[in-house]
Coordinates of C-alpha atoms in Angstrom, one line a residue:
Chain A
M1 CA 0.1 -0.8 0.1
K2 CA 0.9 3.7 -0.8
S3 CA 0.4 4.9 2.0
Q4 CA 2.5 2.9 4.4
S5 CA 6.4 3.3 2.1
I6 CA 5.2 6.7 3.1
K7 CA 4.8 6.4 6.9
K8 CA 7.6 3.8 7.0
R9 CA 10.0 6.6 5.5
Q10 CA 8.5 8.9 7.7
L11 CA 9.5 6.9 10.4
L12 CA 12.8 6.5 8.2
I13 CA 13.3 10.3 8.6
E14 CA 12.1 11.0 11.8
A15 CA 14.1 8.3 13.4
G16 CA 16.8 9.8 11.4
I17 CA 16.2 13.1 12.9
V18 CA 16.2 12.1 16.4
G19 CA 19.3 9.9 15.7
A20 CA 20.9 13.6 14.0
I21 CA 20.1 15.6 17.7
A22 CA 20.7 13.2 19.7
L23 CA 25.1 13.0 18.1
L24 CA 25.2 16.2 19.0
F25 CA 23.9 16.6 21.9
A26 CA 26.3 13.8 23.0
F27 CA 29.3 14.2 21.5
L28 CA 29.3 17.7 20.3
L29 CA 27.9 19.7 23.3
P30 CA 30.3 18.9 25.3
A31 CA 33.5 20.1 23.9
F32 CA 31.5 23.7 22.8
M33 CA 30.1 23.6 26.6
S34 CA 31.7 25.3 30.0
A35 CA 30.6 21.6 32.8
F36 CA 28.8 23.9 34.7
R37 CA 25.9 24.6 31.0
L38 CA 26.9 20.5 31.1
K39 CA 25.4 20.2 33.7
L40 CA 22.3 22.0 33.9
L41 CA 21.5 20.5 30.5
G42 CA 22.0 17.4 31.9
R43 CA 19.4 18.4 34.3
F44 CA 17.1 19.8 31.8
L45 CA 17.4 16.3 30.1
S46 CA 16.0 14.5 33.0
L47 CA 13.8 16.2 33.7
A48 CA 12.4 16.3 30.3
I49 CA 12.2 12.4 31.1
V50 CA 9.4 13.2 33.9
A51 CA 7.6 15.5 30.9
L52 CA 7.4 12.7 28.5
G53 CA 5.9 10.7 31.5
I54 CA 3.3 13.8 31.9
D55 CA 2.3 14.1 28.6
L56 CA 1.2 9.7 28.7
I57 CA -0.9 10.0 31.4
W58 CA -2.2 13.7 30.6
G59 CA -0.8 15.3 27.4
Y60 CA -2.9 11.8 26.0
T61 CA -4.6 10.0 28.4
G62 CA -6.9 13.1 30.2
L63 CA -5.1 12.4 33.2
L64 CA -3.7 15.6 35.5
S65 CA -1.5 14.0 37.8
L66 CA -0.4 16.6 39.7
G67 CA 1.7 13.8 42.5
H68 CA 3.9 12.3 39.6
G69 CA 7.3 14.5 42.9
I70 CA 6.4 11.0 44.7
F71 CA 7.7 9.1 41.6
F72 CA 10.1 10.9 41.1
A73 CA 11.5 10.5 44.7
L74 CA 11.5 7.1 44.9
G75 CA 13.4 6.8 41.7
G76 CA 15.8 9.0 43.9
Y77 CA 16.4 7.6 46.5
A78 CA 17.0 4.4 45.0
L79 CA 19.9 5.0 43.3
A80 CA 21.5 7.5 45.1
M81 CA 21.0 4.6 48.4
H82 CA 22.9 2.6 45.7
L83 CA 25.1 5.3 46.7
T84 CA 24.6 5.3 50.1
L85 CA 25.7 1.7 50.7
Q86 CA 28.7 1.7 48.6
L87 CA 30.7 1.5 51.3
P88 CA 33.7 -0.3 52.9
D89 CA 32.6 -3.7 54.5
G90 CA 30.4 -3.7 57.7
E91 CA 30.3 0.2 57.2
L92 CA 27.4 1.6 58.1
P93 CA 26.1 4.7 55.7
E94 CA 27.0 8.2 58.2
F95 CA 24.2 9.4 59.0
F96 CA 23.1 6.2 60.7
S97 CA 25.0 6.9 63.9
L98 CA 23.6 10.3 64.9
Y99 CA 20.5 9.0 64.9
G100 CA 22.1 5.9 66.9
V101 CA 20.4 2.9 63.9
S102 CA 23.5 0.1 64.8
E103 CA 22.1 -2.4 61.9
L104 CA 21.5 -1.6 58.5
P105 CA 17.0 -1.7 58.1
W106 CA 16.4 -4.1 55.6
V107 CA 15.0 -1.6 53.3
W108 CA 18.0 -1.1 51.9
Q109 CA 19.2 -4.8 51.9
P110 CA 18.4 -4.7 47.7
F111 CA 20.4 -1.6 46.9
Y112 CA 24.2 -3.2 47.7
S113 CA 22.6 -5.1 45.3
F114 CA 23.8 -2.6 40.6
P115 CA 21.1 -4.6 38.4
I116 CA 18.4 -5.4 41.4
T117 CA 18.3 -0.6 42.3
I118 CA 18.4 -0.8 38.1
L119 CA 15.1 -2.6 38.4
A120 CA 14.2 -0.8 41.6
I121 CA 14.6 2.6 40.2
I122 CA 11.7 1.7 37.8
I123 CA 9.2 -1.4 39.6
V124 CA 8.5 0.8 42.8
P125 CA 7.6 3.8 41.1
S126 CA 5.5 1.9 38.3
I127 CA 3.7 0.1 41.6
V128 CA 3.1 3.3 44.0
A129 CA 0.8 4.2 40.6
G130 CA -0.7 1.7 40.1
L131 CA -1.9 1.2 43.0
L132 CA -3.1 4.8 43.5
G133 CA -3.5 4.7 40.1
Y134 CA -5.8 1.2 40.3
L135 CA -7.5 2.5 43.9
V136 CA -8.4 5.8 42.2
F137 CA -9.6 5.5 38.6
R138 CA -11.5 1.4 39.8
N139 CA -13.8 4.6 42.3
R140 CA -14.5 6.9 38.8
I141 CA -12.3 10.1 40.2
K142 CA -11.0 11.7 37.6
G143 CA -10.7 14.9 36.4
V144 CA -10.6 17.8 39.5
Y145 CA -10.8 15.1 41.8
F146 CA -7.5 12.8 40.3
S147 CA -5.8 15.6 40.1
I148 CA -6.7 16.4 43.7
I149 CA -6.1 13.9 45.4
T150 CA -3.1 13.4 43.6
Q151 CA -2.0 15.8 45.2
A152 CA -2.7 15.1 48.3
S153 CA -1.1 11.7 48.4
L154 CA 2.4 13.8 47.2
L155 CA 1.7 15.7 50.8
V156 CA 1.4 12.0 52.1
F157 CA 4.9 10.5 50.5
Y158 CA 6.6 14.5 51.8
N159 CA 5.4 14.5 54.9
F160 CA 6.4 11.1 55.1
F161 CA 10.3 11.3 54.4
N162 CA 10.4 13.7 55.6
G163 CA 9.4 12.5 59.5
Q164 CA 12.0 9.0 58.5
Q165 CA 15.0 9.7 60.0
K166 CA 16.1 6.8 61.1
L167 CA 15.6 5.7 57.8
I168 CA 16.2 7.4 55.3
N169 CA 18.0 10.9 56.9
G170 CA 14.4 12.7 57.0
T171 CA 15.0 16.3 55.8
N172 CA 18.4 16.3 55.1
G173 CA 18.2 14.0 52.9
L174 CA 21.0 11.4 50.5
K175 CA 24.4 12.8 49.2
T176 CA 25.7 11.3 46.7
S177 CA 28.6 13.8 45.1
T178 CA 30.7 12.7 47.4
Q179 CA 30.0 9.1 46.7
N180 CA 31.4 6.2 44.8
I181 CA 29.8 4.7 41.3
F182 CA 31.5 2.0 39.7
G183 CA 34.8 2.9 41.7
V184 CA 34.4 6.7 40.6
E185 CA 33.4 10.2 42.7
A186 CA 29.9 10.4 40.9
G187 CA 30.1 14.4 41.9
S188 CA 33.2 14.3 39.1
E189 CA 33.6 15.6 36.0
P190 CA 34.3 12.4 33.9
A191 CA 31.3 10.4 36.4
Q192 CA 28.9 13.6 35.2
V193 CA 29.7 13.6 31.1
A194 CA 28.1 9.7 32.0
F195 CA 25.3 10.3 33.2
Y196 CA 24.8 13.4 31.0
Q197 CA 25.4 10.5 28.0
V198 CA 22.9 7.5 29.8
T199 CA 20.8 10.5 30.3
I200 CA 20.6 11.2 26.3
L201 CA 20.3 7.9 25.6
L202 CA 17.5 7.5 27.9
L203 CA 15.6 10.2 26.7
I204 CA 15.6 8.3 23.4
L205 CA 14.0 4.8 24.2
T206 CA 11.8 6.8 26.6
Y207 CA 11.4 8.7 23.7
C208 CA 10.6 5.3 21.3
L209 CA 8.8 3.6 24.6
C210 CA 6.3 6.6 24.0
R211 CA 6.2 7.2 19.9
W212 CA 5.3 3.7 20.6
L213 CA 3.3 3.8 23.3
T214 CA 0.3 5.6 21.5
S215 CA 0.7 6.4 17.6
G216 CA -1.2 2.6 17.4
R217 CA -4.4 1.2 18.8
F218 CA -3.7 1.6 22.7
G219 CA -2.6 4.9 22.0
R220 CA -6.5 6.4 19.8
L221 CA -7.7 4.7 23.1
L222 CA -5.7 7.2 25.4
V223 CA -7.0 9.5 22.8
A224 CA -10.3 8.4 23.2
I225 CA -11.2 7.7 26.9
R226 CA -9.4 11.4 27.3
D227 CA -12.5 12.4 25.2
D228 CA -15.1 10.0 26.5
E229 CA -14.7 8.0 28.7
V230 CA -18.4 7.0 28.7
R231 CA -18.2 5.6 24.8
V232 CA -16.0 4.1 25.5
R233 CA -17.0 1.6 28.2
F234 CA -19.8 1.2 26.1
S235 CA -17.4 0.3 23.6
G236 CA -17.5 -3.0 25.0
Y237 CA -12.9 -1.4 27.0
N238 CA -13.2 -1.2 30.6
P239 CA -10.9 1.8 30.5
T240 CA -10.0 1.4 34.3
W241 CA -7.0 -0.9 33.3
F242 CA -6.2 1.1 30.4
K243 CA -5.3 3.5 32.5
V244 CA -3.3 1.4 35.3
V245 CA -0.9 0.3 32.7
V246 CA 0.1 3.9 31.3
F247 CA -0.4 5.8 35.4
A248 CA 2.3 3.1 36.4
I249 CA 3.9 3.5 33.0
S250 CA 4.6 7.2 33.0
G251 CA 5.2 6.6 37.1
G252 CA 7.7 4.0 36.4
I253 CA 9.5 7.5 33.4
A254 CA 8.9 9.2 35.8
G255 CA 11.6 7.3 38.5
V256 CA 14.3 6.6 36.5
A257 CA 14.3 10.4 35.4
G258 CA 14.2 10.6 39.0
A259 CA 17.6 8.7 39.5
L260 CA 19.3 10.2 36.6
Y261 CA 18.3 14.5 37.8
T262 CA 19.6 12.7 41.6
V263 CA 22.5 12.3 40.5
Q264 CA 23.4 14.9 38.1
T265 CA 21.6 17.7 41.3
G266 CA 24.6 15.7 43.6
I267 CA 21.8 14.8 46.8
I268 CA 18.5 14.3 47.0
T269 CA 16.2 15.1 50.2
P270 CA 12.1 14.8 50.6
S271 CA 12.1 19.0 49.2
I272 CA 11.7 17.4 45.9
M273 CA 8.5 16.4 46.6
E274 CA 7.4 19.8 47.6
V275 CA 3.7 20.5 46.3
A276 CA 5.5 23.5 43.8
F277 CA 7.9 21.0 42.0
S278 CA 5.3 18.6 40.9
I279 CA 3.4 21.6 39.5
E280 CA 6.1 22.9 37.5
M281 CA 6.3 20.3 35.6
V282 CA 2.9 20.1 33.9
I283 CA 3.7 23.4 33.2
W284 CA 6.9 22.3 30.7
V285 CA 4.2 20.3 29.1
A286 CA 1.7 22.4 28.4
V287 CA 4.3 25.5 27.6
G288 CA 5.6 22.9 24.8
G289 CA 2.1 21.3 23.9
R290 CA -0.1 18.2 25.1
G291 CA -0.5 15.6 24.0
T292 CA 2.7 16.2 21.3
L293 CA 6.3 13.7 22.0
I294 CA 8.7 16.5 21.2
G295 CA 7.0 19.5 23.0
A296 CA 6.5 18.0 26.1
I297 CA 10.8 17.9 25.8
I298 CA 11.3 21.5 24.5
G299 CA 8.8 23.1 26.8
T300 CA 11.4 21.6 29.2
L301 CA 14.3 22.3 27.1
L302 CA 12.7 26.3 27.1
V303 CA 12.2 26.7 30.1
G304 CA 14.7 25.1 32.3
F305 CA 17.4 27.7 30.4
A306 CA 15.4 31.2 30.8
R307 CA 14.5 29.2 34.7
S308 CA 18.7 29.5 35.0
L309 CA 19.3 32.8 32.5
L310 CA 16.0 35.0 34.4
S311 CA 17.7 33.7 37.2
E312 CA 21.5 34.7 36.7
K313 CA 20.5 38.3 35.7
F314 CA 17.0 39.3 38.1
P315 CA 17.2 36.3 41.0
E316 CA 14.0 37.9 42.4
V317 CA 11.9 37.8 39.3
W318 CA 12.0 34.1 38.4
L319 CA 8.7 33.5 40.1
F320 CA 6.9 36.0 38.1
F321 CA 7.9 35.2 34.8
Q322 CA 7.3 31.5 35.4
G323 CA 4.0 33.0 36.2
A324 CA 3.5 35.5 33.3
L325 CA 4.6 32.5 30.6
F326 CA 2.2 29.5 32.2
L327 CA -0.9 32.8 32.1
I328 CA 0.4 33.6 28.3
V329 CA 0.4 29.9 27.4
V330 CA -2.7 29.3 28.5
T331 CA -4.9 32.3 27.2
V332 CA -2.7 32.8 24.1
L333 CA -0.9 29.9 22.5
P334 CA -3.8 27.1 24.3
N335 CA -1.6 23.6 22.7
G336 CA 1.5 24.6 23.5
I337 CA 4.3 26.1 21.2
V338 CA 4.2 22.4 19.0
G339 CA 0.5 22.3 19.1
W340 CA 0.5 26.4 17.9
W341 CA 3.1 25.2 15.5
R342 CA 1.8 22.6 13.9
E343 CA -1.8 24.8 13.5
E344 CA -0.6 28.0 12.5
G345 CA 3.0 28.3 12.6
V346 CA 4.1 26.5 9.2
N347 CA 1.3 28.2 7.0
M348 CA 2.4 31.4 9.2
V349 CA 6.0 30.5 8.3
R350 CA 5.0 29.9 4.2
S351 CA 3.1 32.8 4.0
L352 CA 6.0 35.2 4.9
F353 CA 8.1 33.7 2.3
G354 CA 5.1 34.3 -0.5
L355 CA 4.4 30.2 -1.5
R356 CA 0.9 29.3 -1.2
Q357 CA 0.0 25.0 -0.3
E358 CA 0.5 23.6 -3.4
V359 CA -2.5 23.8 -5.4
V360 CA -2.9 24.9 -8.8
T361 CA -6.5 25.9 -9.1
Y362 CA -8.9 26.2 -6.8
P363 CA -8.2 25.1 -3.6
S364 CA -10.8 24.8 -1.2
I365 CA -11.8 22.4 -4.1
D366 CA -9.1 21.1 -5.2
E367 CA -8.2 19.7 -1.2
A368 CA -11.6 18.6 -0.9
P369 CA -11.1 14.8 0.6
E370 CA -14.3 13.8 -1.8
V371 CA -11.6 15.5 -5.3
Q372 CA -8.4 13.7 -4.4
K373 CA -11.0 10.6 -4.1
E374 CA -11.8 10.8 -7.4
R375 CA -8.7 11.4 -9.2
E376 CA -6.6 9.2 -7.1
E377 CA -10.1 5.9 -9.6
I378 CA -9.7 8.5 -11.9
G379 CA -5.1 7.8 -11.4
S380 CA -5.5 4.7 -11.2
Chain B
M1 CA -33.2 -16.5 16.8
E2 CA -36.2 -16.7 19.1
G3 CA -37.8 -15.5 21.8
K4 CA -37.3 -12.9 25.2
V5 CA -34.0 -10.7 23.9
L6 CA -34.9 -8.6 26.6
E7 CA -37.4 -8.5 29.6
I8 CA -38.1 -5.9 32.4
E9 CA -39.2 -7.6 35.3
D10 CA -40.9 -5.1 38.7
L11 CA -38.0 -2.5 37.8
T12 CA -37.3 0.9 39.8
V13 CA -34.7 3.5 39.9
N14 CA -35.4 5.5 43.2
F15 CA -32.6 8.3 43.1
D16 CA -32.8 9.9 46.5
G17 CA -36.9 9.7 46.5
F18 CA -37.7 10.4 42.9
K19 CA -39.1 7.5 41.7
A20 CA -37.1 8.4 37.1
L21 CA -39.1 4.8 36.7
N22 CA -41.8 2.7 38.6
N23 CA -42.4 -0.8 39.0
L24 CA -42.3 -0.9 35.5
N25 CA -42.5 -4.0 32.8
F26 CA -41.0 -4.1 29.7
S27 CA -40.8 -7.0 27.2
M28 CA -39.9 -7.5 23.8
D29 CA -39.3 -10.8 20.8
T30 CA -36.0 -11.5 19.2
G31 CA -35.6 -9.4 16.2
E32 CA -38.9 -6.8 17.3
L33 CA -38.2 -3.3 16.4
R34 CA -40.1 -0.9 19.3
V35 CA -40.6 2.5 19.5
I36 CA -40.2 4.6 23.3
I37 CA -42.3 7.3 22.9
G38 CA -43.8 9.6 26.2
P39 CA -43.4 13.0 27.5
N40 CA -40.3 14.6 29.1
G41 CA -39.3 13.0 32.8
A42 CA -41.6 9.9 31.7
G43 CA -38.2 7.8 32.3
K44 CA -36.6 7.0 28.6
T45 CA -33.3 7.6 29.4
T46 CA -33.5 6.6 32.7
F47 CA -34.3 3.1 31.0
L48 CA -31.4 3.4 28.3
D49 CA -29.2 4.1 31.5
V50 CA -31.4 0.9 33.5
I51 CA -30.1 -1.2 30.5
T52 CA -27.2 -0.5 30.0
G53 CA -25.5 -1.0 32.8
K54 CA -25.2 3.0 33.6
V55 CA -27.8 3.3 35.9
Q56 CA -28.4 0.8 38.7
P57 CA -31.8 -0.9 39.4
T58 CA -33.8 0.3 43.4
E59 CA -36.0 -3.4 42.3
G60 CA -36.6 -5.5 39.7
R61 CA -34.1 -7.6 37.1
V62 CA -33.1 -7.0 33.9
I63 CA -32.8 -10.0 31.5
F64 CA -31.2 -10.0 28.3
K65 CA -31.4 -13.1 26.1
G66 CA -32.0 -15.6 29.1
R67 CA -28.8 -14.1 31.4
N68 CA -29.3 -11.4 34.8
L69 CA -28.0 -8.0 34.1
R70 CA -27.3 -6.5 37.9
R71 CA -23.6 -6.1 39.0
T72 CA -22.5 -6.3 35.3
P73 CA -19.9 -3.3 34.7
E74 CA -20.5 -0.9 31.4
Y75 CA -18.3 -2.9 28.8
Q76 CA -18.8 -6.3 30.1
I77 CA -22.8 -5.4 28.9
A78 CA -21.6 -4.6 26.0
R79 CA -19.1 -6.6 25.5
M80 CA -22.8 -9.2 25.7
G81 CA -24.3 -7.3 22.4
I82 CA -26.0 -4.4 23.7
G83 CA -25.0 -0.7 21.6
R84 CA -26.0 1.7 22.3
K85 CA -26.2 4.8 20.3
F86 CA -26.4 8.4 22.3
Q87 CA -28.7 11.1 21.7
T88 CA -25.8 13.7 20.6
P89 CA -23.0 11.9 18.1
R90 CA -20.1 10.2 20.2
V91 CA -17.5 10.1 18.4
Y92 CA -13.9 10.4 18.9
L93 CA -13.5 13.8 16.9
N94 CA -9.9 13.5 17.5
L95 CA -9.2 10.8 16.0
T96 CA -10.1 9.6 12.6
V97 CA -13.1 7.8 10.9
R98 CA -10.9 5.0 9.0
E99 CA -9.7 4.7 13.0
N100 CA -12.7 5.1 14.9
L101 CA -14.1 1.9 13.8
D102 CA -10.9 -0.1 13.8
L103 CA -11.6 0.3 17.9
I104 CA -14.5 -1.3 17.6
C105 CA -14.0 -3.7 15.2
N106 CA -11.3 -4.6 17.5
K107 CA -12.1 -8.1 18.9
K108 CA -10.2 -8.6 21.7
K109 CA -10.5 -5.5 23.9
N110 CA -8.6 -6.4 26.9
V111 CA -5.5 -4.2 27.6
F112 CA -2.6 -6.4 26.3
S113 CA -3.7 -6.9 23.6
T114 CA -4.7 -3.7 21.8
L115 CA -0.7 -3.1 22.8
F116 CA 0.8 -5.4 21.8
A117 CA -1.8 -7.0 18.4
G118 CA -2.1 -4.8 15.9
S119 CA -5.0 -5.2 13.4
V120 CA -5.5 -8.5 11.3
P121 CA -6.5 -8.4 7.3
E122 CA -10.5 -10.0 8.6
E123 CA -11.6 -6.8 10.8
K124 CA -9.7 -3.9 8.0
R125 CA -11.9 -5.7 5.9
N126 CA -14.3 -4.9 7.7
V127 CA -14.0 -1.7 8.3
L128 CA -13.8 -1.2 5.0
S129 CA -17.2 -2.4 4.7
L130 CA -18.4 -0.1 7.2
L131 CA -17.0 2.7 5.7
E132 CA -18.6 1.9 2.3
T133 CA -21.2 1.0 4.4
I134 CA -22.0 4.3 5.2
G135 CA -21.0 6.4 2.9
L136 CA -17.4 7.9 4.4
E137 CA -15.1 6.4 2.0
A138 CA -13.2 9.7 1.0
K139 CA -13.4 10.5 4.5
A140 CA -12.6 7.4 5.6
D141 CA -8.3 9.6 7.1
L142 CA -10.3 12.4 7.6
Q143 CA -10.4 13.1 11.5
A144 CA -13.8 13.0 12.8
A145 CA -14.7 17.2 14.2
F146 CA -13.9 17.5 10.8
L147 CA -17.7 16.0 9.7
A148 CA -21.1 17.6 9.3
H149 CA -23.3 16.6 11.7
G150 CA -25.2 14.2 9.6
E151 CA -21.7 11.9 8.7
K152 CA -20.9 11.9 12.4
Q153 CA -24.2 10.7 13.1
R154 CA -23.6 8.0 10.5
L155 CA -20.2 7.0 11.9
E156 CA -21.0 6.4 14.8
I157 CA -24.6 4.3 13.6
G158 CA -21.2 2.4 11.9
M159 CA -19.2 2.2 15.2
L160 CA -22.6 1.1 16.1
V161 CA -22.8 -2.1 14.0
A162 CA -19.5 -2.9 14.7
Q163 CA -19.6 -3.8 17.3
S164 CA -22.3 -6.2 16.1
P165 CA -24.9 -6.0 19.2
D166 CA -27.7 -8.4 19.1
L167 CA -30.2 -5.0 20.4
L168 CA -28.7 -1.4 19.1
L169 CA -31.0 1.2 21.8
V170 CA -30.8 3.9 19.4
D171 CA -31.6 7.7 21.4
E172 CA -33.8 10.4 20.2
P173 CA -31.5 9.5 16.7
V174 CA -32.9 12.2 14.5
A175 CA -33.1 15.3 16.8
G176 CA -31.7 17.8 15.1
L177 CA -31.3 16.6 11.2
T178 CA -33.0 17.4 7.9
D179 CA -36.1 16.1 7.0
E180 CA -34.1 14.2 4.1
E181 CA -31.5 13.3 6.5
T182 CA -34.6 12.2 9.2
E183 CA -36.4 10.8 6.1
N184 CA -32.9 8.6 5.4
V185 CA -32.1 7.5 8.9
G186 CA -34.8 6.6 9.3
S187 CA -34.9 4.2 6.0
L188 CA -30.6 2.4 7.4
L189 CA -32.7 2.1 10.9
L190 CA -35.3 -0.1 9.2
A191 CA -32.3 -1.7 6.9
L192 CA -30.6 -2.4 10.6
A193 CA -34.3 -4.2 12.0
A194 CA -33.8 -6.9 9.9
S195 CA -30.9 -8.1 11.3
H196 CA -30.8 -6.7 14.5
S197 CA -33.3 -5.6 17.4
I198 CA -34.0 -2.4 18.4
I199 CA -35.5 0.0 20.4
V200 CA -35.7 3.1 19.6
I201 CA -36.7 6.6 21.1
E202 CA -38.2 8.9 19.7
H203 CA -40.0 12.2 19.8
D204 CA -40.5 13.2 16.3
M205 CA -44.1 11.2 15.8
E206 CA -44.1 11.8 12.1
F207 CA -41.0 10.0 12.4
V208 CA -42.6 7.3 14.3
R209 CA -44.9 6.8 11.9
Q210 CA -42.4 5.6 9.5
I211 CA -40.6 3.6 12.0
A212 CA -42.8 1.7 13.9
R213 CA -44.2 -1.5 14.6
K214 CA -45.2 -1.7 18.4
V215 CA -44.8 1.7 20.2
T216 CA -44.6 1.5 24.3
V217 CA -45.5 4.1 26.2
L218 CA -44.2 5.6 29.4
H219 CA -45.3 7.7 31.8
Q220 CA -43.7 7.7 34.5
G221 CA -42.1 6.6 35.1
S222 CA -44.2 2.9 34.9
V223 CA -45.4 1.6 30.5
L224 CA -48.4 3.0 30.1
C225 CA -49.6 1.3 27.3
E226 CA -48.2 -0.6 24.3
G227 CA -49.8 -1.5 20.3
N228 CA -49.2 -0.4 17.1
M229 CA -49.3 3.1 16.3
D230 CA -52.9 3.1 15.4
E231 CA -54.7 2.2 18.9
V232 CA -51.8 4.6 20.7
Q233 CA -52.8 7.0 19.6
N234 CA -56.1 6.5 20.0
D235 CA -55.9 5.4 23.0
P236 CA -57.5 7.6 25.5
R237 CA -55.3 7.9 29.2
V238 CA -52.1 8.4 26.1
I239 CA -54.6 11.7 24.6
E240 CA -54.7 13.1 28.2
V241 CA -50.4 12.4 29.5
Y242 CA -49.9 14.1 26.0
L243 CA -52.6 16.3 26.1
G244 CA -52.6 17.0 29.4
Q245 CA -49.4 18.2 29.2
Q246 CA -49.2 20.6 26.6
E247 CA -52.0 22.6 29.0
E248 CA -49.4 23.4 31.3
E249 CA -47.2 24.6 28.5

């Protein structure tokens, strides 16, 4: 079929573009950018991963989660615990002695192993998200109530983590930058460049995963759930399980992002679960464009760099800028930057260069689907 | 195809003291086309809600093809073979016509086969023949949002047929349509009636006369009377209900 080969070619082109950008980011930028900027970029790229997860659950499925900080933190803590345990045999992490803990709590035991840690980074947040999702979706809680519940859960986790001095050092969190990973100090420059490159790799993998999830029947069903859940039910689908699965996947993605963010920041504390941070994640997606995967990434990088530049110049006003940015997006660009580009931007640029769409006769007639169909039939 | 497709016994739905349905008894044969009429607030839409599982009955039971539907979730009722057409066309506006039909033609509707299995050739053929039936081949790859009202109406009926249900529930299919479109929908329904059992809820008396064989009149949550169009129109109770309401207006 003709349309299939076109699709294949488009997919190849897309893969090529993604690959080229990735290579550019992974190898060329480290040569040019200062270590400081590169570290920032690495952090923003790991935040772009969680933005993809938010886009999956919000942009495609229509569930506005304000609690992704939970899953982000769970992933971050998992990796931080593994790093904290890189000690000579029999020694306990330092902070335990402050609180008189003499034996390693059982929760910590599995994190001696690197493979288990990697699994835990993905699976623990997925399970928590899946359970939370199941309880919420089974009772058909949706819309703003879903958002409130996720935010409330976030606060529960925040307070819980803050109160657990004896378990995870409470408010002080876990410091990773002075710990070793594979014998290299995690805060050193070579380790940071490696983290940066791993982040790019995982961002691409996440992008591919989301692309695959959203392009087939499954993705169309997510859109259907977003647009008209009742109709989905009457068509014989049970939306509950679809939502649980997609929320769990989104949670797992957030966990990966959290782990990468933690090692590039050098520390994780419960403050990562502050309400504002989880709302910011949503803002990145809104700015970039809901329901467009590339938009989530662009939005995150844009807001991230705007923030770091503005807060260097005018440290006081960043929050006002962020608020204004969000207002502008909501009122002027409801579909975000990418959404605007797809709808109007392309045509605007074309008309700037004096190009019209490539049609010789009456465009509106020529572009009518019936006419095109007939032309195809006559042509063949 | 003999026997009853749907039996409803002593059905009562109580919304905090307001009885939307009150001891309603109803049954219809397999293959029948039944029209339900009744003044506003007679309980027509609640009636459909109970059959499709959207509302749980307070008392009484609904039996579809010999099986009690109590506590069965909507999606399972839909899989058992009850399809519902809503009053306003409800199609997935952000999907193309083809994708709309493809979602319904999917035979295995659990999460994992939807995720991992693509559409099989048989389902693709189904989609193509449905596109032909509803006359939207040319617009197959157009987003449903760009369709005209009548085209959406046809698409939704196509989606219903794609479910291959045994019982079709159709809620006011001609509201807001022109006379010509009304007649088209009427003949489409009559054609479908050859192979399906259909319940139509309607206000438009002209339309009812076009398609009806047997009419049930609902009033205040119960069946007022049943019969063919002439019998119903000449029934003094029906006249009173409708005229009485007109006086109030």
